[in-house]
């Protein structure tokens, strides 16, 4: 099969790596890709939102399957464009990607189908939002821009003053652009967070192994929210009993709800869950692999990714046995100092050769590029260093050792990825 992957981050590098291991993969392309992906795939300079150019390319190169890594093109309807031209693409159509594209949609869906989530109200008008917040007795309260905001459109406000400022940022200053035309105000939940990525074919759902992200920039969950500074998999808190409850009360009901709404979901549903005292509840849905969740989940997946993606498109997922290795993985993100606020780019990077021939160690590129034959930084999250181990503790030790193999002058990382594991043991 000839494969095209759309995206340019660590997630797409992990997808490309997984595809490269498939016996069925022949030629792999990635648009636009990055310096690391270029070692596995031919990178083509077409942007992820250039749907017609991507479809032209897929036709020209006889691409058998296009895998969309990113949320923006999915929410924008790339799969519909491909389908209309008779091209096979993995990911939800526009009418299903709205599960991630609109928080108001997903909250209303959960309410209608009794899927456990935080209580909420939706607002189109900032004055009404403020009126509601004045009467809202319980702080903290959570404000969410309705649309896509690079994982940053969520504000946790501890007082009315903070919430007032939040409404201003989201709805009036449009800090997250048109994503803030509508807003969800939500009850604050407490508990442990778990990410469960799942394959879905419209009716059947097959959960992958669990993972946990670390969204804050600094150690001890300090500092601003980021796209994710590191992950571990599996989550020891996601027990068999919790898994059973989630499948019954959250996962299958979500798939069935989307089908009932005439929006059959085919692709990946990423369940952001909070394990509360009242049981597991949905924090958010995403319509694609998580980043950096993919960097710990895919290296542990034994099943051929192309078989699973095709089964999702063909509606035959019930015939797939999804199998993961009985081990653990930890990913530590190496970022540019100052991320997510402001940081320097084009900094030369060294040490990639240390990963050559090391089984169970991976350097997934997120923001890198090749400049005159030298790999340089090209983003806030630069690379994700993943290592496997027989236990989470061993995987963490391995990942932190490997994190030292790469150097660049403004390298920054968290030192406590997976620290929570110690509590579980
Ligand atoms: P989201 O993009 O919706 O996953 O939100 C980003 C982060 O904000 C989550 O990973 C949680 O840590 C936090 N968060 C979102 N919604 C809530 C909530 N209702 N209660 C507590 N924390 C939340
Ligand atoms: N790591 C969270 C996300 O991909 O949305």
Tab-separated table of C-alpha atoms and ligand atoms in Angstrom:
chain	number	residue	atom	x	y	z
A	1	UNK	CA	0.000	0.000	0.000
A	2	UNK	CA	1.066	3.575	-0.658
A	3	UNK	CA	0.322	5.699	2.405
A	4	UNK	CA	0.032	9.437	2.920
A	5	UNK	CA	0.129	10.834	6.459
A	6	UNK	CA	-1.122	14.390	7.038
A	7	UNK	CA	0.551	16.413	9.795
A	8	UNK	CA	3.971	17.402	11.070
A	9	UNK	CA	4.259	16.670	14.786
A	10	UNK	CA	5.488	13.962	17.127
A	11	UNK	CA	2.153	12.198	16.738
A	12	UNK	CA	2.605	11.963	12.969
A	13	UNK	CA	6.167	10.706	13.473
A	14	UNK	CA	4.807	7.956	15.737
A	15	UNK	CA	2.124	7.129	13.144
A	16	UNK	CA	4.775	7.023	10.390
A	17	UNK	CA	6.924	4.733	12.514
A	18	UNK	CA	3.963	2.421	13.137
A	19	UNK	CA	3.056	2.380	9.420
A	20	UNK	CA	6.698	1.700	8.489
A	21	UNK	CA	6.529	-1.536	10.492
A	22	UNK	CA	3.547	-2.846	8.550
A	23	UNK	CA	4.322	-5.549	6.035
A	24	UNK	CA	1.667	-4.026	3.821
A	25	UNK	CA	3.280	-0.584	3.611
A	26	UNK	CA	5.214	0.125	0.460
A	27	UNK	CA	5.828	3.831	-0.050
A	28	UNK	CA	5.099	6.319	2.756
A	29	UNK	CA	4.609	10.042	2.224
A	30	UNK	CA	3.974	12.727	4.816
A	31	UNK	CA	2.592	16.230	4.234
A	32	UNK	CA	4.226	18.391	5.384
A	33	UNK	CA	6.240	16.208	7.822
A	34	UNK	CA	9.441	17.191	9.638
A	35	UNK	CA	13.139	16.309	9.804
A	36	UNK	CA	12.571	13.069	11.755
A	37	UNK	CA	9.642	11.851	9.676
A	38	UNK	CA	11.864	12.382	6.605
A	39	UNK	CA	13.876	9.320	7.654
A	40	UNK	CA	10.815	7.075	7.280
A	41	UNK	CA	8.730	8.850	4.684
A	42	UNK	CA	9.082	11.190	1.753
A	43	UNK	CA	7.976	14.604	3.022
A	44	UNK	CA	5.996	16.757	0.615
A	45	UNK	CA	5.565	20.502	1.104
A	46	UNK	CA	1.764	20.638	1.134
A	47	UNK	CA	-0.019	22.145	4.126
A	48	UNK	CA	-2.498	20.085	6.152
A	49	UNK	CA	-5.335	22.493	5.274
A	50	UNK	CA	-4.732	22.378	1.496
A	51	UNK	CA	-7.354	19.680	0.908
A	52	UNK	CA	-7.498	19.862	-2.899
A	53	UNK	CA	-3.736	19.819	-3.306
A	54	UNK	CA	-3.504	16.866	-0.913
A	55	UNK	CA	-6.195	14.995	-2.854
A	56	UNK	CA	-4.434	15.819	-6.153
A	57	UNK	CA	-1.233	14.405	-4.688
A	58	UNK	CA	-3.010	11.263	-3.461
A	59	UNK	CA	-4.412	10.682	-6.941
A	60	UNK	CA	-1.130	11.326	-8.671
A	61	UNK	CA	0.856	8.959	-6.416
A	62	UNK	CA	-1.802	6.227	-6.264
A	63	UNK	CA	-2.157	6.550	-2.506
A	64	UNK	CA	-4.216	3.665	-1.116
A	65	UNK	CA	-4.818	5.205	2.285
A	66	UNK	CA	-4.402	8.689	3.761
A	67	UNK	CA	-4.146	8.921	7.541
A	68	UNK	CA	-5.053	12.298	9.006
A	69	UNK	CA	-3.124	12.979	12.208
A	70	UNK	CA	-4.308	16.479	13.075
A	71	UNK	CA	-7.580	17.903	14.348
A	72	UNK	CA	-7.891	21.036	12.157
A	73	UNK	CA	-8.142	19.263	8.786
A	74	UNK	CA	-10.571	16.696	10.235
A	75	UNK	CA	-12.832	19.365	11.705
A	76	UNK	CA	-12.517	21.267	8.410
A	77	UNK	CA	-13.817	18.288	6.402
A	78	UNK	CA	-10.750	16.813	4.697
A	79	UNK	CA	-12.200	13.292	4.789
A	80	UNK	CA	-15.334	14.448	2.926
A	81	UNK	CA	-13.159	16.012	0.210
A	82	UNK	CA	-11.188	12.782	-0.187
A	83	UNK	CA	-14.312	10.590	-0.186
A	84	UNK	CA	-15.982	12.695	-2.878
A	85	UNK	CA	-12.991	11.996	-5.081
A	86	UNK	CA	-13.066	8.266	-4.365
A	87	UNK	CA	-9.963	8.376	-2.150
A	88	UNK	CA	-9.688	6.402	1.074
A	89	UNK	CA	-8.954	8.479	4.159
A	90	UNK	CA	-8.778	7.432	7.803
A	91	UNK	CA	-10.551	9.778	10.182
A	92	UNK	CA	-14.069	11.061	10.865
A	93	UNK	CA	-16.070	13.046	8.332
A	94	UNK	CA	-16.805	16.676	9.150
A	95	UNK	CA	-20.203	15.906	10.652
A	96	UNK	CA	-18.571	13.506	13.133
A	97	UNK	CA	-15.318	15.427	13.794
A	98	UNK	CA	-17.569	18.060	15.398
A	99	UNK	CA	-17.288	15.831	18.466
A	100	UNK	CA	-13.934	17.560	18.947
A	101	UNK	CA	-14.653	20.707	16.933
A	102	UNK	CA	-17.415	22.020	19.183
A	103	UNK	CA	-17.432	21.615	22.940
A	104	UNK	CA	-21.061	22.827	23.011
A	105	UNK	CA	-21.987	20.011	20.592
A	106	UNK	CA	-20.186	17.361	22.612
A	107	UNK	CA	-21.642	18.552	25.921
A	108	UNK	CA	-25.182	18.578	24.477
A	109	UNK	CA	-24.628	15.084	23.082
A	110	UNK	CA	-23.501	13.782	26.466
A	111	UNK	CA	-26.472	15.397	28.193
A	112	UNK	CA	-28.957	13.969	25.678
A	113	UNK	CA	-27.560	10.443	25.926
A	114	UNK	CA	-26.795	10.431	29.669
A	115	UNK	CA	-23.048	10.074	29.261
A	116	UNK	CA	-21.364	11.145	32.514
A	117	UNK	CA	-19.632	14.534	32.310
A	118	UNK	CA	-19.366	17.787	34.285
A	119	UNK	CA	-22.549	19.900	34.571
A	120	UNK	CA	-22.445	22.920	32.213
A	121	UNK	CA	-24.173	25.806	30.476
A	122	UNK	CA	-23.475	27.198	26.984
A	123	UNK	CA	-23.326	30.917	26.138
A	124	UNK	CA	-23.209	32.972	22.913
A	125	UNK	CA	-23.357	36.282	24.716
A	126	UNK	CA	-20.676	37.492	27.161
A	127	UNK	CA	-23.188	39.470	29.261
A	128	UNK	CA	-25.311	36.410	29.843
A	129	UNK	CA	-22.180	34.445	30.722
A	130	UNK	CA	-21.276	37.089	33.308
A	131	UNK	CA	-24.803	37.118	34.750
A	132	UNK	CA	-24.573	33.364	35.171
A	133	UNK	CA	-21.117	33.574	36.768
A	134	UNK	CA	-22.393	36.155	39.293
A	135	UNK	CA	-25.027	33.712	40.456
A	136	UNK	CA	-22.619	30.793	40.349
A	137	UNK	CA	-21.957	29.935	43.963
A	138	UNK	CA	-19.250	27.361	43.443
A	139	UNK	CA	-15.695	28.209	42.453
A	140	UNK	CA	-13.424	27.137	40.844
A	141	UNK	CA	-15.359	27.103	37.620
A	142	UNK	CA	-14.113	26.015	34.189
A	143	UNK	CA	-14.453	28.196	31.056
A	144	UNK	CA	-14.002	26.584	27.648
A	145	UNK	CA	-13.875	28.198	24.230
A	146	UNK	CA	-16.295	26.213	22.036
A	147	UNK	CA	-13.941	25.588	19.103
A	148	UNK	CA	-10.385	24.354	18.497
A	149	UNK	CA	-7.734	26.286	20.440
A	150	UNK	CA	-4.588	24.103	20.335
A	151	UNK	CA	-5.559	22.559	23.668
A	152	UNK	CA	-5.269	25.965	25.326
A	153	UNK	CA	-8.885	27.203	25.304
A	154	UNK	CA	-9.666	25.973	28.819
A	155	UNK	CA	-9.448	28.332	31.792
A	156	UNK	CA	-9.864	27.250	35.391
A	157	UNK	CA	-11.029	30.274	37.384
A	158	UNK	CA	-10.898	30.470	41.167
A	159	UNK	CA	-13.026	33.574	41.683
A	160	UNK	CA	-15.600	35.763	39.942
A	161	UNK	CA	-12.830	38.248	39.128
A	162	UNK	CA	-10.810	35.571	37.341
A	163	UNK	CA	-13.881	34.306	35.520
A	164	UNK	CA	-14.779	37.830	34.408
A	165	UNK	CA	-11.275	38.200	32.987
A	166	UNK	CA	-11.628	34.774	31.318
A	167	UNK	CA	-14.900	35.690	29.611
A	168	UNK	CA	-13.243	38.848	28.348
A	169	UNK	CA	-10.276	36.926	26.934
A	170	UNK	CA	-12.360	34.219	25.269
A	171	UNK	CA	-15.472	36.078	24.044
A	172	UNK	CA	-14.433	39.715	23.726
A	173	UNK	CA	-10.673	39.849	23.049
A	174	UNK	CA	-11.037	36.610	21.046
A	175	UNK	CA	-7.773	35.258	22.362
A	176	UNK	CA	-8.602	31.937	20.670
A	177	UNK	CA	-10.157	33.529	17.577
A	178	UNK	CA	-13.598	32.408	16.441
A	179	UNK	CA	-13.282	29.379	18.764
A	180	UNK	CA	-14.521	31.860	21.380
A	181	UNK	CA	-17.754	32.884	19.632
A	182	UNK	CA	-19.436	30.470	21.994
A	183	UNK	CA	-18.352	29.322	25.402
A	184	UNK	CA	-19.102	26.482	27.775
A	185	UNK	CA	-19.058	27.127	31.518
A	186	UNK	CA	-18.543	23.925	33.389
A	187	UNK	CA	-18.444	22.491	36.884
A	188	UNK	CA	-14.898	21.872	38.173
A	189	UNK	CA	-14.185	18.195	38.733
A	190	UNK	CA	-11.428	16.610	40.777
A	191	UNK	CA	-9.774	13.261	40.323
A	192	UNK	CA	-7.114	11.552	38.294
A	193	UNK	CA	-7.018	12.114	34.544
A	194	UNK	CA	-6.658	9.301	32.038
A	195	UNK	CA	-6.567	9.358	28.238
A	196	UNK	CA	-8.017	6.393	26.396
A	197	UNK	CA	-7.663	6.365	22.623
A	198	UNK	CA	-10.035	4.098	20.733
A	199	UNK	CA	-10.559	2.884	17.177
A	200	UNK	CA	-14.148	3.222	15.964
A	201	UNK	CA	-15.822	1.984	12.758
A	202	UNK	CA	-19.209	3.638	13.182
A	203	UNK	CA	-20.634	0.869	15.388
A	204	UNK	CA	-17.819	-1.095	17.027
A	205	UNK	CA	-15.270	0.470	19.374
A	206	UNK	CA	-11.879	-1.006	20.302
A	207	UNK	CA	-10.037	0.798	23.097
A	208	UNK	CA	-6.251	0.977	22.956
A	209	UNK	CA	-4.119	0.792	26.073
A	210	UNK	CA	-4.542	3.759	28.462
A	211	UNK	CA	-2.170	6.709	28.895
A	212	UNK	CA	-1.755	9.826	30.969
A	213	UNK	CA	-0.600	13.222	29.756
A	214	UNK	CA	1.070	16.056	31.704
A	215	UNK	CA	-0.407	19.267	30.348
A	216	UNK	CA	1.254	21.909	32.499
A	217	UNK	CA	4.641	23.312	31.480
A	218	UNK	CA	6.408	22.976	34.824
A	219	UNK	CA	7.301	20.339	37.392
A	220	UNK	CA	4.603	19.563	39.955
A	221	UNK	CA	1.920	20.703	37.464
A	222	UNK	CA	2.959	24.340	37.700
A	223	UNK	CA	2.943	26.938	34.950
A	224	UNK	CA	0.707	27.381	31.913
A	225	UNK	CA	-1.143	24.666	29.966
A	226	UNK	CA	0.711	23.235	26.974
A	227	UNK	CA	-0.050	20.727	24.246
A	228	UNK	CA	1.436	18.095	26.593
A	229	UNK	CA	4.907	17.745	28.146
A	230	UNK	CA	5.051	13.971	28.496
A	231	UNK	CA	3.017	10.810	28.835
A	232	UNK	CA	3.094	7.339	30.276
A	233	UNK	CA	1.235	4.173	29.349
A	234	UNK	CA	-0.553	2.255	30.709
A	235	UNK	CA	-2.142	4.239	33.539
A	236	UNK	CA	-2.085	2.107	36.708
A	237	UNK	CA	-5.189	4.006	37.838
A	238	UNK	CA	-7.200	2.768	34.863
A	239	UNK	CA	-8.048	-0.606	36.375
A	240	UNK	CA	-10.008	-3.424	34.722
A	241	UNK	CA	-13.068	-2.447	36.744
A	242	UNK	CA	-12.854	1.200	35.627
A	243	UNK	CA	-12.278	0.049	32.057
A	244	UNK	CA	-15.462	-2.020	32.199
A	245	UNK	CA	-17.466	0.938	33.539
A	246	UNK	CA	-16.036	3.267	30.877
A	247	UNK	CA	-16.831	0.876	28.041
A	248	UNK	CA	-20.419	0.471	29.260
A	249	UNK	CA	-21.308	3.994	30.358
A	250	UNK	CA	-19.114	6.184	28.154
A	251	UNK	CA	-17.489	4.551	25.140
A	252	UNK	CA	-20.155	2.433	23.461
A	253	UNK	CA	-22.857	5.005	24.365
A	254	UNK	CA	-20.823	7.730	22.609
A	255	UNK	CA	-20.462	5.653	19.444
A	256	UNK	CA	-24.161	4.760	19.509
A	257	UNK	CA	-25.134	8.390	20.178
A	258	UNK	CA	-23.185	9.608	17.148
A	259	UNK	CA	-24.792	6.919	14.976
A	260	UNK	CA	-28.280	7.864	16.262
A	261	UNK	CA	-27.602	11.491	15.402
A	262	UNK	CA	-26.817	10.513	11.809
A	263	UNK	CA	-23.144	11.270	12.373
A	264	UNK	CA	-21.493	7.822	12.370
A	265	UNK	CA	-17.978	8.180	13.724
A	266	UNK	CA	-15.186	6.339	11.920
A	267	UNK	CA	-11.648	6.963	13.087
A	268	UNK	CA	-10.233	7.639	16.506
A	269	UNK	CA	-12.135	8.861	19.519
A	270	UNK	CA	-9.787	10.026	22.230
A	271	UNK	CA	-11.614	10.034	25.565
A	272	UNK	CA	-10.169	12.510	28.046
A	273	UNK	CA	-11.514	11.075	31.307
A	274	UNK	CA	-11.533	12.195	34.923
A	275	UNK	CA	-11.810	9.423	37.504
A	276	UNK	CA	-13.998	11.222	40.058
A	277	UNK	CA	-15.445	9.996	43.340
A	278	UNK	CA	-18.740	9.525	41.508
A	279	UNK	CA	-17.099	7.402	38.828
A	280	UNK	CA	-15.406	8.127	35.509
A	281	UNK	CA	-16.603	11.237	33.637
A	282	UNK	CA	-15.730	12.738	30.256
A	283	UNK	CA	-13.504	15.837	30.313
A	284	UNK	CA	-13.307	16.109	26.560
A	285	UNK	CA	-13.438	14.208	23.299
A	286	UNK	CA	-10.830	14.448	20.568
A	287	UNK	CA	-11.265	13.028	17.096
A	288	UNK	CA	-7.664	11.878	16.498
A	289	UNK	CA	-4.629	10.371	18.201
A	290	UNK	CA	-3.344	12.366	21.166
A	291	UNK	CA	-0.007	14.104	21.021
A	292	UNK	CA	2.081	12.937	22.947
A	293	UNK	CA	-0.250	10.025	23.837
A	294	UNK	CA	0.409	8.429	20.432
A	295	UNK	CA	4.134	8.386	21.241
A	296	UNK	CA	3.590	5.924	24.114
A	297	UNK	CA	0.585	3.994	22.795
A	298	UNK	CA	1.706	3.188	19.227
A	299	UNK	CA	5.130	1.764	20.173
A	300	UNK	CA	3.252	-0.751	22.365
A	301	UNK	CA	0.710	-1.761	19.708
A	302	UNK	CA	1.253	-5.211	18.212
A	303	UNK	CA	-1.615	-5.145	15.720
A	304	UNK	CA	-0.825	-3.822	12.242
A	305	UNK	CA	-1.990	-0.207	12.140
A	306	UNK	CA	-2.996	-0.453	8.476
A	307	UNK	CA	-5.281	-3.426	9.192
A	308	UNK	CA	-7.019	-1.467	11.957
A	309	UNK	CA	-7.373	1.758	9.960
A	310	UNK	CA	-8.863	-0.145	7.031
A	311	UNK	CA	-11.272	-1.998	9.316
A	312	UNK	CA	-12.499	1.359	10.670
A	313	UNK	CA	-13.229	2.554	7.136
A	314	UNK	CA	-14.836	-0.734	6.058
A	315	UNK	CA	-16.934	-1.247	9.199
A	316	UNK	CA	-15.191	-4.539	10.049
A	317	UNK	CA	-13.528	-3.582	13.307
A	318	UNK	CA	-15.409	-6.394	15.082
A	319	UNK	CA	-13.090	-8.806	13.256
A	320	UNK	CA	-9.913	-7.151	14.535
A	321	UNK	CA	-8.101	-8.354	17.607
A	322	UNK	CA	-6.373	-5.258	18.985
A	323	UNK	CA	-3.308	-6.365	20.957
A	324	UNK	CA	-0.754	-4.413	22.987
A	325	UNK	CA	2.546	-5.473	24.478
A	326	UNK	CA	2.474	-6.361	28.149
A	327	UNK	CA	4.960	-3.652	29.133
A	328	UNK	CA	5.083	0.118	29.659
A	329	UNK	CA	6.315	3.243	27.906
A	330	UNK	CA	7.165	6.787	28.991
A	331	UNK	CA	7.590	9.825	26.738
A	332	UNK	CA	9.444	12.940	27.905
A	333	UNK	CA	9.013	15.986	25.680
A	334	UNK	CA	12.096	18.110	25.072
A	335	UNK	CA	10.826	21.637	24.510
A	336	UNK	CA	12.358	25.031	23.804
A	337	UNK	CA	12.913	27.073	26.989
A	338	UNK	CA	10.002	29.507	27.317
A	339	UNK	CA	7.393	27.255	25.637
A	340	UNK	CA	4.395	27.763	25.446
A	341	UNK	CA	4.798	31.551	25.704
A	342	UNK	CA	7.821	32.627	23.649
A	343	UNK	CA	10.956	30.799	22.615
A	344	UNK	CA	13.848	30.806	20.198
A	345	UNK	CA	13.874	28.633	17.063
A	346	UNK	CA	16.566	27.469	14.596
A	347	UNK	CA	18.818	26.183	17.392
A	348	UNK	CA	21.175	23.380	16.225
A	349	UNK	CA	20.487	19.952	17.738
A	350	UNK	CA	22.909	17.088	18.384
A	351	UNK	CA	22.901	13.448	19.426
A	352	UNK	CA	20.335	11.773	17.171
A	353	UNK	CA	22.844	9.021	16.320
A	354	UNK	CA	22.549	7.770	19.923
A	355	UNK	CA	19.164	6.263	19.070
A	356	UNK	CA	20.475	4.163	16.150
A	357	UNK	CA	19.981	0.447	16.720
A	358	UNK	CA	18.568	0.918	20.246
A	359	UNK	CA	15.532	-1.327	20.509
A	360	UNK	CA	12.749	0.213	22.620
A	361	UNK	CA	14.073	3.794	22.446
A	362	UNK	CA	12.549	6.393	20.147
A	363	UNK	CA	13.157	10.022	19.318
A	364	UNK	CA	9.932	11.336	17.794
A	365	UNK	CA	10.388	14.727	16.149
A	366	UNK	CA	7.730	17.351	16.831
A	367	UNK	CA	9.225	20.729	15.894
A	368	UNK	CA	12.430	20.201	13.936
A	369	UNK	CA	13.631	20.983	10.444
A	370	UNK	CA	16.666	20.458	8.291
A	371	UNK	CA	18.659	23.608	7.610
A	372	UNK	CA	21.793	23.240	5.412
A	373	UNK	CA	22.175	19.614	6.433
A	374	UNK	CA	21.858	20.382	10.166
A	375	UNK	CA	18.776	19.510	12.243
A	376	UNK	CA	17.542	22.624	14.072
A	377	UNK	CA	14.626	23.359	16.388
A	378	UNK	CA	11.460	24.619	14.724
A	379	UNK	CA	8.840	24.787	17.453
A	380	UNK	CA	7.954	24.793	21.136
A	381	UNK	CA	7.733	21.048	21.550
A	382	UNK	CA	10.879	19.864	19.749
A	383	UNK	CA	11.129	16.078	20.212
A	384	UNK	CA	9.440	13.402	22.296
A	385	UNK	CA	11.818	10.865	23.826
A	386	UNK	CA	10.026	7.567	24.368
A	387	UNK	CA	11.406	4.464	26.030
A	388	UNK	CA	9.821	1.164	26.880
A	389	UNK	CA	10.444	-0.969	29.940
A	390	UNK	CA	8.956	-4.027	31.564
A	391	UNK	CA	7.442	-1.752	34.238
A	392	UNK	CA	6.496	1.927	34.270
A	393	UNK	CA	9.368	2.643	36.618
A	394	UNK	CA	11.878	1.024	34.303
A	395	UNK	CA	10.391	2.806	31.280
A	396	UNK	CA	10.690	6.127	33.108
A	397	UNK	CA	14.327	5.515	34.005
A	398	UNK	CA	15.062	4.576	30.411
A	399	UNK	CA	13.244	7.612	29.013
A	400	UNK	CA	15.077	10.052	31.286
A	401	UNK	CA	18.407	8.431	30.421
A	402	UNK	CA	17.646	8.767	26.699
A	403	UNK	CA	16.489	12.368	27.193
A	404	UNK	CA	20.151	13.170	27.897
A	405	UNK	CA	21.231	11.805	24.519
A	406	UNK	CA	19.840	14.837	22.664
A	407	UNK	CA	21.277	18.291	23.235
A	408	UNK	CA	20.429	21.824	22.119
A	409	UNK	CA	21.232	25.053	23.915
A	410	UNK	CA	17.693	25.996	25.006
A	411	UNK	CA	16.512	22.479	25.862
A	412	UNK	CA	13.772	22.302	28.505
A	413	UNK	CA	11.881	19.352	29.989
A	414	UNK	CA	9.805	18.375	32.985
A	415	UNK	CA	11.546	16.081	35.450
A	416	UNK	CA	8.477	14.423	36.937
A	417	UNK	CA	6.787	12.693	34.009
A	418	UNK	CA	5.235	9.541	35.405
A	419	UNK	CA	6.013	10.450	38.995
A	420	UNK	CA	2.396	9.627	39.865
A	421	UNK	CA	3.237	6.007	39.161
A	422	UNK	CA	5.073	5.871	42.498
A	423	UNK	CA	1.816	6.552	44.336
A	424	UNK	CA	0.125	3.671	42.576
A	425	UNK	CA	2.814	1.179	43.547
B	1	LIG	P1	-9.603	19.889	27.874
B	1	LIG	O1	-8.906	20.580	26.737
B	1	LIG	O2	-11.080	20.000	27.853
B	1	LIG	O3	-9.083	18.494	28.109
B	1	LIG	O4	-9.093	20.635	29.169
B	1	LIG	C1	-7.732	20.800	29.430
B	1	LIG	C2	-7.458	20.443	30.871
B	1	LIG	O5	-8.221	21.277	31.731
B	1	LIG	C3	-7.865	19.032	31.224
B	1	LIG	O6	-6.885	18.104	30.895
B	1	LIG	C4	-8.099	19.161	32.703
B	1	LIG	O7	-6.877	19.101	33.402
B	1	LIG	C5	-8.654	20.542	32.857
B	1	LIG	N1	-10.127	20.503	32.867
B	1	LIG	C6	-10.974	20.587	31.818
B	1	LIG	N2	-12.256	20.510	32.209
B	1	LIG	C7	-12.237	20.385	33.547
B	1	LIG	C8	-13.240	20.244	34.558
B	1	LIG	N3	-14.546	20.270	34.262
B	1	LIG	N4	-12.830	20.122	35.830
B	1	LIG	C9	-11.511	20.126	36.147
B	1	LIG	N5	-10.529	20.250	35.265
B	1	LIG	C10	-10.874	20.378	33.973
B	2	LIG	N1	-2.237	15.490	24.622
B	2	LIG	C1	-3.541	15.996	24.477
B	2	LIG	C2	-4.032	16.103	23.104
B	2	LIG	O1	-3.476	15.562	22.167
B	2	LIG	O2	-5.054	16.740	22.934
